[in-house]
Coordinates of C-alpha atoms in Angstrom, one line a residue:
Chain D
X137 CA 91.4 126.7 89.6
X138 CA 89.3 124.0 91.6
X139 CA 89.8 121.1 91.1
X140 CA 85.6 120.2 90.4
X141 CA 83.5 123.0 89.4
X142 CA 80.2 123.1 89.8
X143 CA 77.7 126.4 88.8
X144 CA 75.8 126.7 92.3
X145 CA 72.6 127.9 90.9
X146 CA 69.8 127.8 92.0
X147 CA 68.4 126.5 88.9
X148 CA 64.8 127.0 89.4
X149 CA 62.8 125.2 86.9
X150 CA 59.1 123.8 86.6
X151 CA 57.3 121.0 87.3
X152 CA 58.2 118.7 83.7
X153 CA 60.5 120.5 82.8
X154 CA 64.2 119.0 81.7
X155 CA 67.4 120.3 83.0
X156 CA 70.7 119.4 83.0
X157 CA 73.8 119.8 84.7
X158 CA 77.5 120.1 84.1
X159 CA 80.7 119.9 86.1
X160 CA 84.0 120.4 85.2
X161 CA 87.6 118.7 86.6
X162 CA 90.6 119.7 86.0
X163 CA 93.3 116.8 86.8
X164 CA 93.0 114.3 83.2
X165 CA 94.1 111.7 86.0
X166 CA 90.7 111.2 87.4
X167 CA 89.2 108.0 87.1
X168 CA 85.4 107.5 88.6
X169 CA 83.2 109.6 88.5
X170 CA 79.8 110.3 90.7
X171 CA 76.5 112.2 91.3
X172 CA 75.3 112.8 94.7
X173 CA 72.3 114.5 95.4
X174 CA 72.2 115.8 99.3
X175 CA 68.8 116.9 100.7
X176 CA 69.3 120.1 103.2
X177 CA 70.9 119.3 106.0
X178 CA 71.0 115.4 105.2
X179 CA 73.8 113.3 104.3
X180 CA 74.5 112.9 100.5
X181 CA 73.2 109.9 98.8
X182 CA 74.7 108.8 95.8
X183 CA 72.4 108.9 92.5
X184 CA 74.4 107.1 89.9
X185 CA 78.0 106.5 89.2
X186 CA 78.9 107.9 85.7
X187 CA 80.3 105.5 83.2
X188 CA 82.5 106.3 80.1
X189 CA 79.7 105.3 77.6
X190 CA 77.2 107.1 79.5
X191 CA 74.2 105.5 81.6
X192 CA 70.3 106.0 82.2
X193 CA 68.3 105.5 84.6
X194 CA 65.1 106.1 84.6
X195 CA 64.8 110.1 84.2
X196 CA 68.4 110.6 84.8
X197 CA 71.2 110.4 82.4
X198 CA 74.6 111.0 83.2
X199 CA 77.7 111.5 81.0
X200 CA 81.3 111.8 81.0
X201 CA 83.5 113.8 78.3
X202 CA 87.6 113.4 78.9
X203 CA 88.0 114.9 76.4
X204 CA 86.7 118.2 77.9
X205 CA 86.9 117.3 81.2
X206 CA 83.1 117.6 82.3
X207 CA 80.2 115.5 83.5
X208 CA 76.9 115.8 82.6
X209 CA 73.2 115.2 84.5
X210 CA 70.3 115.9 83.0
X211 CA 67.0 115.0 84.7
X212 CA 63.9 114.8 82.6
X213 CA 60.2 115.3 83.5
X214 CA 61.4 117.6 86.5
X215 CA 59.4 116.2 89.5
X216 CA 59.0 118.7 92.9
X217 CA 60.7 116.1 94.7
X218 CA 64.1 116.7 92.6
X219 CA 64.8 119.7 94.7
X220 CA 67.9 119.4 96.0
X221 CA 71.7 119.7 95.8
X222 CA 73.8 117.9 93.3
X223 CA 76.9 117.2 94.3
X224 CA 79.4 116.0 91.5
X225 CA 82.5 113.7 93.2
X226 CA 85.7 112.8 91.2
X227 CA 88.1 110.3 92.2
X228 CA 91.5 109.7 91.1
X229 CA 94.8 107.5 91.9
X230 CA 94.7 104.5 94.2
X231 CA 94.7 106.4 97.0
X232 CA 90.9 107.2 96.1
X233 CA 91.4 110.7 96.7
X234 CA 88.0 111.9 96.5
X235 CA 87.2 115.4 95.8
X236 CA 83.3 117.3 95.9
X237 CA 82.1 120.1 93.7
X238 CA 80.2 122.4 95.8
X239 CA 76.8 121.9 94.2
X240 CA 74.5 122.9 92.4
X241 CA 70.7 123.6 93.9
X242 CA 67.5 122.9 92.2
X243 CA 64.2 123.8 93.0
X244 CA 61.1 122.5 90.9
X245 CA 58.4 125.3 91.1
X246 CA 54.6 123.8 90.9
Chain L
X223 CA 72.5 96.5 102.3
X224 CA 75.1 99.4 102.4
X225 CA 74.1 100.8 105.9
X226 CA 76.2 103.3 107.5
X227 CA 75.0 105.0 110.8
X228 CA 76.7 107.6 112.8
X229 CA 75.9 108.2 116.7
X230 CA 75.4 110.9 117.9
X231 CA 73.7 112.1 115.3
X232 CA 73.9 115.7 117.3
X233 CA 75.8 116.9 120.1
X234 CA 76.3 120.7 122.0
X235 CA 79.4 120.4 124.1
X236 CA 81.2 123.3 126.2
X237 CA 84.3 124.8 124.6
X238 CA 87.0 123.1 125.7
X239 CA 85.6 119.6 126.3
X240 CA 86.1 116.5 123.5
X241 CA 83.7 114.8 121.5
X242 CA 83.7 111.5 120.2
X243 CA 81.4 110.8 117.0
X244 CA 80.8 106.9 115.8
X245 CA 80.5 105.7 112.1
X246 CA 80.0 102.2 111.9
X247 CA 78.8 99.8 108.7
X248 CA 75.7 98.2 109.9
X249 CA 76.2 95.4 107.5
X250 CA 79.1 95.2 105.2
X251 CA 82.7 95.5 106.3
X252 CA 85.3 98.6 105.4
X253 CA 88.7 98.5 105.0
X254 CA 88.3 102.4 104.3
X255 CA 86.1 105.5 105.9
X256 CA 86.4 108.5 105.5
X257 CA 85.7 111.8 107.2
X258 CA 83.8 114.7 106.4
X259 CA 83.3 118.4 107.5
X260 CA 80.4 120.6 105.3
X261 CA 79.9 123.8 106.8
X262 CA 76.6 125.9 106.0
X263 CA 75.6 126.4 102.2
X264 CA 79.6 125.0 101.5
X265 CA 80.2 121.1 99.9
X266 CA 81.9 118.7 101.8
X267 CA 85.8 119.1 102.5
X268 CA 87.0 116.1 103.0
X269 CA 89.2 115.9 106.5
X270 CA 90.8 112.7 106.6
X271 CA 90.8 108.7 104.7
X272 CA 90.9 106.3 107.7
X273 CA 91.8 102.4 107.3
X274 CA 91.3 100.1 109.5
X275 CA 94.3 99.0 111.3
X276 CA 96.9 102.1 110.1
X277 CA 96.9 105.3 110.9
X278 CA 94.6 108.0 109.4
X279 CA 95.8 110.0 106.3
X280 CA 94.9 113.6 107.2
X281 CA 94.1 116.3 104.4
X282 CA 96.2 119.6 104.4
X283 CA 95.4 121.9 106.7
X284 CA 93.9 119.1 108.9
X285 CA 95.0 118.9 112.2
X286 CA 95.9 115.3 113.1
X287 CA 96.1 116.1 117.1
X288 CA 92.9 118.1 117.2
X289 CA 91.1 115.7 114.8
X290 CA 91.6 111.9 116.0
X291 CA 90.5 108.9 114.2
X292 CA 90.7 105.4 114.8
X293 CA 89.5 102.7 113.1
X294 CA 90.1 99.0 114.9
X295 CA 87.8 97.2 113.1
X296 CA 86.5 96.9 109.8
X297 CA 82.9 98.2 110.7
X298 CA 83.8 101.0 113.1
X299 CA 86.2 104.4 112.9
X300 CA 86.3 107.0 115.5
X301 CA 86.4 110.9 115.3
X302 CA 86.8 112.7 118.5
X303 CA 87.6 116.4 118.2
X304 CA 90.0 117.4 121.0
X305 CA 89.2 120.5 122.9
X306 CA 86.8 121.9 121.0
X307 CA 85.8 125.4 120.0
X308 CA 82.9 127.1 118.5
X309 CA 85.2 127.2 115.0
X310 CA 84.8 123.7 115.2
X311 CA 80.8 123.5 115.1
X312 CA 79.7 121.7 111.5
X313 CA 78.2 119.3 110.1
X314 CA 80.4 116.2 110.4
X315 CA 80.1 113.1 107.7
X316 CA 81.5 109.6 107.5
X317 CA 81.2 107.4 104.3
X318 CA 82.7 104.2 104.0
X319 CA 83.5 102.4 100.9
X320 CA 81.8 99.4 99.8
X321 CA 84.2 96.9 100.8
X322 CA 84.8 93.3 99.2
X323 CA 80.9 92.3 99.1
X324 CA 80.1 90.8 96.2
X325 CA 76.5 93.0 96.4
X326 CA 78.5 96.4 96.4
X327 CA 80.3 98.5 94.5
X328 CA 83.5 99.0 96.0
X329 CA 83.9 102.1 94.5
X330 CA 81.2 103.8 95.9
X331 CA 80.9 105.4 99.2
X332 CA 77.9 105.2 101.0
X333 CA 77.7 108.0 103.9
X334 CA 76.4 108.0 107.6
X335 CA 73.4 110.5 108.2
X336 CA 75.9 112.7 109.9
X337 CA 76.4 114.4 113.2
X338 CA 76.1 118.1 113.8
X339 CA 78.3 119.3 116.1
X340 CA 77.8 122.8 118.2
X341 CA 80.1 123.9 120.2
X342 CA 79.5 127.4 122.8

């Protein structure tokens, strides 16, 4: 099993719509937690850190369930300029071992 | 703040020949980069953790010979691929982490623009 799972899509969704996102990890030791989004052929660039109690901001909401072991994005009001990949990023242990889902892609459709 | 450039930001090479890519933090400082290899429609794999000052930590399967890193200072690390081969043509990525600045999250890595490597 990976150790982040990601659904690679494409989710293809319209303009205002909502969709959300979910990754899975599978080491319980994992302690930050992260959404990237990465434009094609661009650099990633990180979209918000995801927090225990959950966190907002602006269309974006992110949660966390250790419970289950996932992470959650869900982007509201879909704009065409949300295409791209989201990459979800785990870290664990103090050696910051940082490890990338493979993505998942999202095209807004006018 | 949290500016990380990478030069060259492309490069061809011959097979065979070495290549040396830059990742500097334009204006924080970083104890820790790390290095990235993302080949076409695949995520990130990362290669190697460098700090500055000790030698890099490599990944498994990662060849610490081919793949060389150095990091003197806390705002520059090195990769130079050693003899390289058209295998070895990717996207390459540096991120460094946000360091002791009171501005920036230390947990976060903010990542270079890249380099894309082709090698014939």
């Amino acid at each position: 099993r990976k150790e982040v799972e990601q659904d690679p899509g494409p989710f293809n969704v319209p303009e205002g719509a909502t969709v959300a996102f979910n990754c899975t990890y599978s080491n319980s030791a994992s302690q930050s937690f992260f959404w990237y989004r990465q434009d094609c052929r661009k650099e990633p660039k990180l979209l918000m850190s995801v927090y225990s109690s959950g966190n907002e901001d602006g269309r974006f909401t992110a949660q966390l369930n250790r419970a289950s072991q996932y992470i959650s994005l869900l982007i509201r009001d879909s704009k065409l300029s949300d295409s791209a990949t989201y990459l979800c990023v785990v870290k664990r242990g103090g050696y910051q071992k940082v490890t990338f889902g493979t993505g998942t892609k999202l095209q807004v459709i006018p | 703040g949290a500016v990380v450039s990478q030069h060259p930001s492309w490069v061809i090479c011959k097979s065979g020949t070495s290549v040396k890519i830059e990742c500097r933090s334009l204006d924080f400082q970083a104890t820790t980069m790390f290095w990235y290899r993302q080949f076409p429609k695949q995520s990130l794999m990362l290669m190697a953790t460098s700090n500055e000052g000790s030698k890099a930590t490599y990944e498994q399967g990662v060849e610490k010979d081919k793949f060389l890193i150095n990091h003197a200072s806390l705002t520059l690390s090195t990769l130079t691929v050693t003899s390289a081969h058209p295998e070895d043509s990717s996207f390459y990525i540096c991120s460094a982490l946000g360091g002791t600045s009171g501005s920036l999250d230390t947990d976060t890595q903010y990542f270079g623009p890249g380099t894309r490597l082709t090698v014939l």
